[in-house]
Short mmCIF file of N, CA and C in Angstrom, two decimals:
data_model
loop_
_atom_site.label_atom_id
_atom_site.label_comp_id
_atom_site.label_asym_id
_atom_site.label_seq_id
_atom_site.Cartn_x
_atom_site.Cartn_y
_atom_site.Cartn_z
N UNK A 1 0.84 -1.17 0.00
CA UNK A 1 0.00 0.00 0.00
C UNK A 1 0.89 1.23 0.00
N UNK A 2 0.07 2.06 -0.95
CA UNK A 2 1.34 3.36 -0.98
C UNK A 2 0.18 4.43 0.15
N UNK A 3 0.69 5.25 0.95
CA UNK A 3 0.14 6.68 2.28
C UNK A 3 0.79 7.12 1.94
N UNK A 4 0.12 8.82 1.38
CA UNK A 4 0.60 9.88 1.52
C UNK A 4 0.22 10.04 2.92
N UNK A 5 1.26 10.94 3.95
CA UNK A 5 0.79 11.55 5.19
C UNK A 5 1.14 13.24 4.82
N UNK A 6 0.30 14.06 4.53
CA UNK A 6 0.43 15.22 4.62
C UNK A 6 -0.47 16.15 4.94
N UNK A 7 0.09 17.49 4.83
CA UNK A 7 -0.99 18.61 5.33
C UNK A 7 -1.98 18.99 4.26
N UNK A 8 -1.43 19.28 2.90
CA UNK A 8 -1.82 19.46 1.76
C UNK A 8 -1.04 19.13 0.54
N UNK A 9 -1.60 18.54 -0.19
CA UNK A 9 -0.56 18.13 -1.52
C UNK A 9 -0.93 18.93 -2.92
N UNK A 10 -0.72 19.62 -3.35
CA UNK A 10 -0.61 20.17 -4.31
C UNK A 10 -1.72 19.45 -5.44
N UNK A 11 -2.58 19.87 -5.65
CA UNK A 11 -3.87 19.30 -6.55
C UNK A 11 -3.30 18.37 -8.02
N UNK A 12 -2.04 19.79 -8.70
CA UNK A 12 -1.85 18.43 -9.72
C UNK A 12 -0.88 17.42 -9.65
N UNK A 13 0.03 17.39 -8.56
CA UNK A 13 0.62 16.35 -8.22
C UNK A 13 0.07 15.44 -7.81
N UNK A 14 -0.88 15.69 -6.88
CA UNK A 14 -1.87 14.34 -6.53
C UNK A 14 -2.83 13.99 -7.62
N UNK A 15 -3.51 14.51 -8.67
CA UNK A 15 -3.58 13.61 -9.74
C UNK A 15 -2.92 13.73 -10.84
N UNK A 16 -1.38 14.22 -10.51
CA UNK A 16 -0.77 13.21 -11.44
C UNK A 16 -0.52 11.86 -10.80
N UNK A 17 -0.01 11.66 -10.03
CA UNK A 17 0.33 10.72 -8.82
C UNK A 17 -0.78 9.43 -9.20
N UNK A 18 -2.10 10.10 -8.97
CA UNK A 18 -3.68 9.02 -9.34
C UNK A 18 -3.46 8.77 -10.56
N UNK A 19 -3.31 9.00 -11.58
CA UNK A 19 -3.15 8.76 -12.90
C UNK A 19 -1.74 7.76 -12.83
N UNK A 20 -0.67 8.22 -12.43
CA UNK A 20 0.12 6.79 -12.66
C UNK A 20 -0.03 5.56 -11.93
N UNK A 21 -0.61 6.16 -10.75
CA UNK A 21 -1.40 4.76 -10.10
C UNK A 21 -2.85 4.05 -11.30
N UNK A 22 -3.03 4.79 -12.05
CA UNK A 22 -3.91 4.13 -12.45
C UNK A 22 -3.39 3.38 -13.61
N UNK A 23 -2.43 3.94 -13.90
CA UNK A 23 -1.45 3.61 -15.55
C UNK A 23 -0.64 2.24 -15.09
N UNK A 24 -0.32 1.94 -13.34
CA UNK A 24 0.15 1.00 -13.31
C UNK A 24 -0.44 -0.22 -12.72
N UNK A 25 -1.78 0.07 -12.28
CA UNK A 25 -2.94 -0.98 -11.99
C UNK A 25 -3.45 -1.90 -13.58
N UNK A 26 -3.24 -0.88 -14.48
CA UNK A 26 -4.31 -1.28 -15.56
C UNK A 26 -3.25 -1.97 -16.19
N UNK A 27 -1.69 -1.54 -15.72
CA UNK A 27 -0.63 -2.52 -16.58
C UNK A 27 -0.53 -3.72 -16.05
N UNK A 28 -0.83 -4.07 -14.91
CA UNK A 28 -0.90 -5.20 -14.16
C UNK A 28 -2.23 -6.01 -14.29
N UNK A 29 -2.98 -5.45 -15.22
CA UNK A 29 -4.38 -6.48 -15.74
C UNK A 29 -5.16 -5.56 -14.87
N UNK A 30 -4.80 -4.99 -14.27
CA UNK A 30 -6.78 -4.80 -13.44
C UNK A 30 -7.35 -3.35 -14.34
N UNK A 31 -8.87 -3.91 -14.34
CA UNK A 31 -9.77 -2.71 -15.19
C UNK A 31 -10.56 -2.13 -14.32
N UNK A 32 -10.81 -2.18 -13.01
CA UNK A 32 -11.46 -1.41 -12.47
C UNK A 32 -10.73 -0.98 -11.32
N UNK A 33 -11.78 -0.18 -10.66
CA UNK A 33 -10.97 0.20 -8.70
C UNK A 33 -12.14 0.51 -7.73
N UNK A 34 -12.09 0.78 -6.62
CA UNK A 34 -12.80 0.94 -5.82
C UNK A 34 -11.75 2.77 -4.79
N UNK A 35 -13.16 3.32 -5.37
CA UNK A 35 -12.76 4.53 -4.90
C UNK A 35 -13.22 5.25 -3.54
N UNK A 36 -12.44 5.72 -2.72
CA UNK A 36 -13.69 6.43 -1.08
C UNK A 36 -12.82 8.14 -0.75
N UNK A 37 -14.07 8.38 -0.48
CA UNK A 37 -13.45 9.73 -0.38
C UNK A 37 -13.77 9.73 1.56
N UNK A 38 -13.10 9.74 2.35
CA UNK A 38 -12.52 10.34 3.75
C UNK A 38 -12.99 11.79 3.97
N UNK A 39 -11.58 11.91 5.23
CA UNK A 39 -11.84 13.34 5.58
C UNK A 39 -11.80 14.55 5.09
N UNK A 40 -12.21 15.29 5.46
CA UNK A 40 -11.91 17.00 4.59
C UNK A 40 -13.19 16.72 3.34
N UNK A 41 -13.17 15.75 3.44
CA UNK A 41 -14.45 15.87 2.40
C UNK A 41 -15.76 16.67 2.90
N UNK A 42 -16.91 17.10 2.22
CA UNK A 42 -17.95 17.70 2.37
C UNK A 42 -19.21 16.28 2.10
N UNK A 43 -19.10 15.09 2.92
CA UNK A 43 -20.01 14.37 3.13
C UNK A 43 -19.97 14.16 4.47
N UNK A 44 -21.28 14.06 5.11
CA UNK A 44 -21.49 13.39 6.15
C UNK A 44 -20.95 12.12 6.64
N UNK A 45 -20.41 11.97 7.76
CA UNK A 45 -19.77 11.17 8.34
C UNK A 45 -20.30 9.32 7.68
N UNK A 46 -21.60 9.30 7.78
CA UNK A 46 -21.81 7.98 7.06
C UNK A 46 -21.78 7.83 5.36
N UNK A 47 -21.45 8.69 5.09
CA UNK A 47 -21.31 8.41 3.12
C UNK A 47 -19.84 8.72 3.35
N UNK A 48 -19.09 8.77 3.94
CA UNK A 48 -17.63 8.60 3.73
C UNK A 48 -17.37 6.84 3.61
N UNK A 49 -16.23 6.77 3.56
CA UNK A 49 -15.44 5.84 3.16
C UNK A 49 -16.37 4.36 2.31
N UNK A 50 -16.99 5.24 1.75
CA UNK A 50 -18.38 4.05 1.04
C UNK A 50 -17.41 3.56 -0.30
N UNK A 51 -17.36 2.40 -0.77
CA UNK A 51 -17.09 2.03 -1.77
C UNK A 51 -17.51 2.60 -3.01
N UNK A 52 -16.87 3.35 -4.07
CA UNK A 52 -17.17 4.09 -5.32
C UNK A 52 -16.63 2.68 -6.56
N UNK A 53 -17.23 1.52 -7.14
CA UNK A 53 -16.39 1.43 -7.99
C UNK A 53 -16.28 1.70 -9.25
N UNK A 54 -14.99 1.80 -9.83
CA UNK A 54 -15.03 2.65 -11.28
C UNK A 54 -14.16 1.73 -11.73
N UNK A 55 -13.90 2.18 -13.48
CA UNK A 55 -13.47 1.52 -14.12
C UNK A 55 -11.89 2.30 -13.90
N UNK A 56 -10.64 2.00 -13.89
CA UNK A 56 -9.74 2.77 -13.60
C UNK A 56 -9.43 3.82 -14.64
N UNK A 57 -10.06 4.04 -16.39
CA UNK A 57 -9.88 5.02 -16.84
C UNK A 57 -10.84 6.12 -16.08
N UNK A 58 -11.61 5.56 -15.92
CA UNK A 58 -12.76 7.23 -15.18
C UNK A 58 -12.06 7.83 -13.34
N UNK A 59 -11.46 7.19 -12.92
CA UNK A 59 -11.05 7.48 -11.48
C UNK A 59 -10.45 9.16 -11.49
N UNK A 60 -9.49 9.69 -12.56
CA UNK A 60 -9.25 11.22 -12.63
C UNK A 60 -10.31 11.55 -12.83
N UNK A 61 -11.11 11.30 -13.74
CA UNK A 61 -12.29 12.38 -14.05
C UNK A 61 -13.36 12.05 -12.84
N UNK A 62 -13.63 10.69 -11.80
CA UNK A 62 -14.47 11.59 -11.26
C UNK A 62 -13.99 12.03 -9.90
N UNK A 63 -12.61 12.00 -9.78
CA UNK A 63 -11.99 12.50 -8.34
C UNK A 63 -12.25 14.52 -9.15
N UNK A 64 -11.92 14.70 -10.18
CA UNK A 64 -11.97 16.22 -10.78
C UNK A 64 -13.49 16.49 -10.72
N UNK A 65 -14.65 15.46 -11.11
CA UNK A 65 -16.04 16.10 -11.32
C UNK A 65 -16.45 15.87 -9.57
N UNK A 66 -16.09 15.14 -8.44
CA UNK A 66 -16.45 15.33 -7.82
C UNK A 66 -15.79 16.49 -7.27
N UNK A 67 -14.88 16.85 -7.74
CA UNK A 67 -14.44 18.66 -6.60
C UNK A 67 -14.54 19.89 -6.96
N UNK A 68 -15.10 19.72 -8.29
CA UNK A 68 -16.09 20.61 -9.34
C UNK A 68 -17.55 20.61 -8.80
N UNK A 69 -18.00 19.59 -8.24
CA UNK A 69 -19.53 19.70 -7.42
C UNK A 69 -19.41 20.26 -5.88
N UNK A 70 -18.32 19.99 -5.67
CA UNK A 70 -17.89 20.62 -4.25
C UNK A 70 -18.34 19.81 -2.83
N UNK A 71 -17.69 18.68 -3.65
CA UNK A 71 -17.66 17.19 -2.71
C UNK A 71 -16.24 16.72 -2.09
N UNK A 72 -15.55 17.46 -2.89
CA UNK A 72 -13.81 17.03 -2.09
C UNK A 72 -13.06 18.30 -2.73
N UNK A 73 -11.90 18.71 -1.85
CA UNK A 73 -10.97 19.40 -2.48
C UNK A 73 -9.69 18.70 -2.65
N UNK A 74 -9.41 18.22 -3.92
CA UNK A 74 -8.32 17.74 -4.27
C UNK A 74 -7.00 17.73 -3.51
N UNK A 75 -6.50 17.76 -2.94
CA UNK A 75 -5.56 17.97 -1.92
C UNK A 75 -5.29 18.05 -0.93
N UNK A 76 -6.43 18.40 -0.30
CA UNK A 76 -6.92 18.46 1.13
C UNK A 76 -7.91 16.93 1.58
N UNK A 77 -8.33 16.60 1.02
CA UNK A 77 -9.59 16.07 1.01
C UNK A 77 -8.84 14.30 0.92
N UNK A 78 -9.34 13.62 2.12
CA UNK A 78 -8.54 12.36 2.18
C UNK A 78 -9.39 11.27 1.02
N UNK A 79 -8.45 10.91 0.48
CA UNK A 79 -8.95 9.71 -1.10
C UNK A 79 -7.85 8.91 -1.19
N UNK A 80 -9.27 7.93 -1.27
CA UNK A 80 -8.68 6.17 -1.26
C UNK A 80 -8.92 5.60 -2.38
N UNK A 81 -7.77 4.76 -3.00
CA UNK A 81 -8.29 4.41 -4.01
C UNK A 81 -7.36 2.82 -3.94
N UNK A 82 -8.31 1.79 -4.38
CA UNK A 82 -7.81 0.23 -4.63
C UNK A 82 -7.83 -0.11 -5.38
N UNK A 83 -7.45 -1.24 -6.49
CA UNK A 83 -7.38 -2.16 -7.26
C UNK A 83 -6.59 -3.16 -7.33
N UNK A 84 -6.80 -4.24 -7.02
CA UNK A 84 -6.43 -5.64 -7.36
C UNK A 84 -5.10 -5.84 -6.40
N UNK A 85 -5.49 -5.24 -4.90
CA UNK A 85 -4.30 -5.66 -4.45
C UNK A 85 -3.63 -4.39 -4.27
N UNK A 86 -3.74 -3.44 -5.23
CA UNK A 86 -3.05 -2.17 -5.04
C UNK A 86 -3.53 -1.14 -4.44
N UNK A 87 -3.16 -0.18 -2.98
CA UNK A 87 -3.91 0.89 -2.73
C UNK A 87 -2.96 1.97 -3.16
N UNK A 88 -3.60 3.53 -3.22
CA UNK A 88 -2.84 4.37 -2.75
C UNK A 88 -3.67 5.33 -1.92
N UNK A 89 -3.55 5.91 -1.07
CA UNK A 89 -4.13 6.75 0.18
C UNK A 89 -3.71 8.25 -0.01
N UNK A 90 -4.50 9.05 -0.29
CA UNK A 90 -4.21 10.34 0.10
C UNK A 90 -4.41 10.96 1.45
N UNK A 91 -3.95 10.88 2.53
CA UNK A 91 -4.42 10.97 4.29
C UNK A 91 -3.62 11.59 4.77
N UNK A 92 -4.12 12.77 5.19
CA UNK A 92 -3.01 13.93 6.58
C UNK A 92 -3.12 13.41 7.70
N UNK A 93 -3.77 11.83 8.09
CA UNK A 93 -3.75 11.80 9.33
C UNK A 93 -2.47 10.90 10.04
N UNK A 94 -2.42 11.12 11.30
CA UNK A 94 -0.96 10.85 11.74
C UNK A 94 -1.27 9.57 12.62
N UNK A 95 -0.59 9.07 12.67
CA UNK A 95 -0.40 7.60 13.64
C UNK A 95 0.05 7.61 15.13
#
């Protein structure tokens, strides 16, 4: 599993970051993912960490259309994303 731990990450580094995670899930055979959007998000505590699944080409576009509706802010906003074994975590939270 790849964790980011930070305060804020820079919007297009973190999806560039999602995009090569996705470039290297889909090279390893897998076609879909399972997406959750966390903290800093603008959902209520029970629609967080709900399973989203997508096909791994749509995962940029809807981590971008959801922060265009003003459901997450890209950088701030904790996002999980899985496929086949693979995570990567966007999370400021500390251990």
């Amino acid at each position: 599993m790849v964790e980011y731990r930070t305060q804020s990450v820079e919007p297009a580094v973190l999806l560039e970051e999602l995009s090569s995670f996705c470039q290297v899930a889909a090279a390893e055979g897998t076609g879909s993912a399972i997406l959750m959007f966390g903290w800093d998000s603008n959902l209520g505590i029970d629609e967080m960490w709900q399973d989203i699944p997508l096909p791994l080409a749509d995962i940029v576009d809807y981590v971008r259309a959801a922060e265009q509706a003003g459901t997450i802010t890209v950088g701030k906003s904790d996002i999980f994303v899985k496929a086949n074994g693979l995570k990567i975590t966007d999370s400021k939270k500390t251990s």
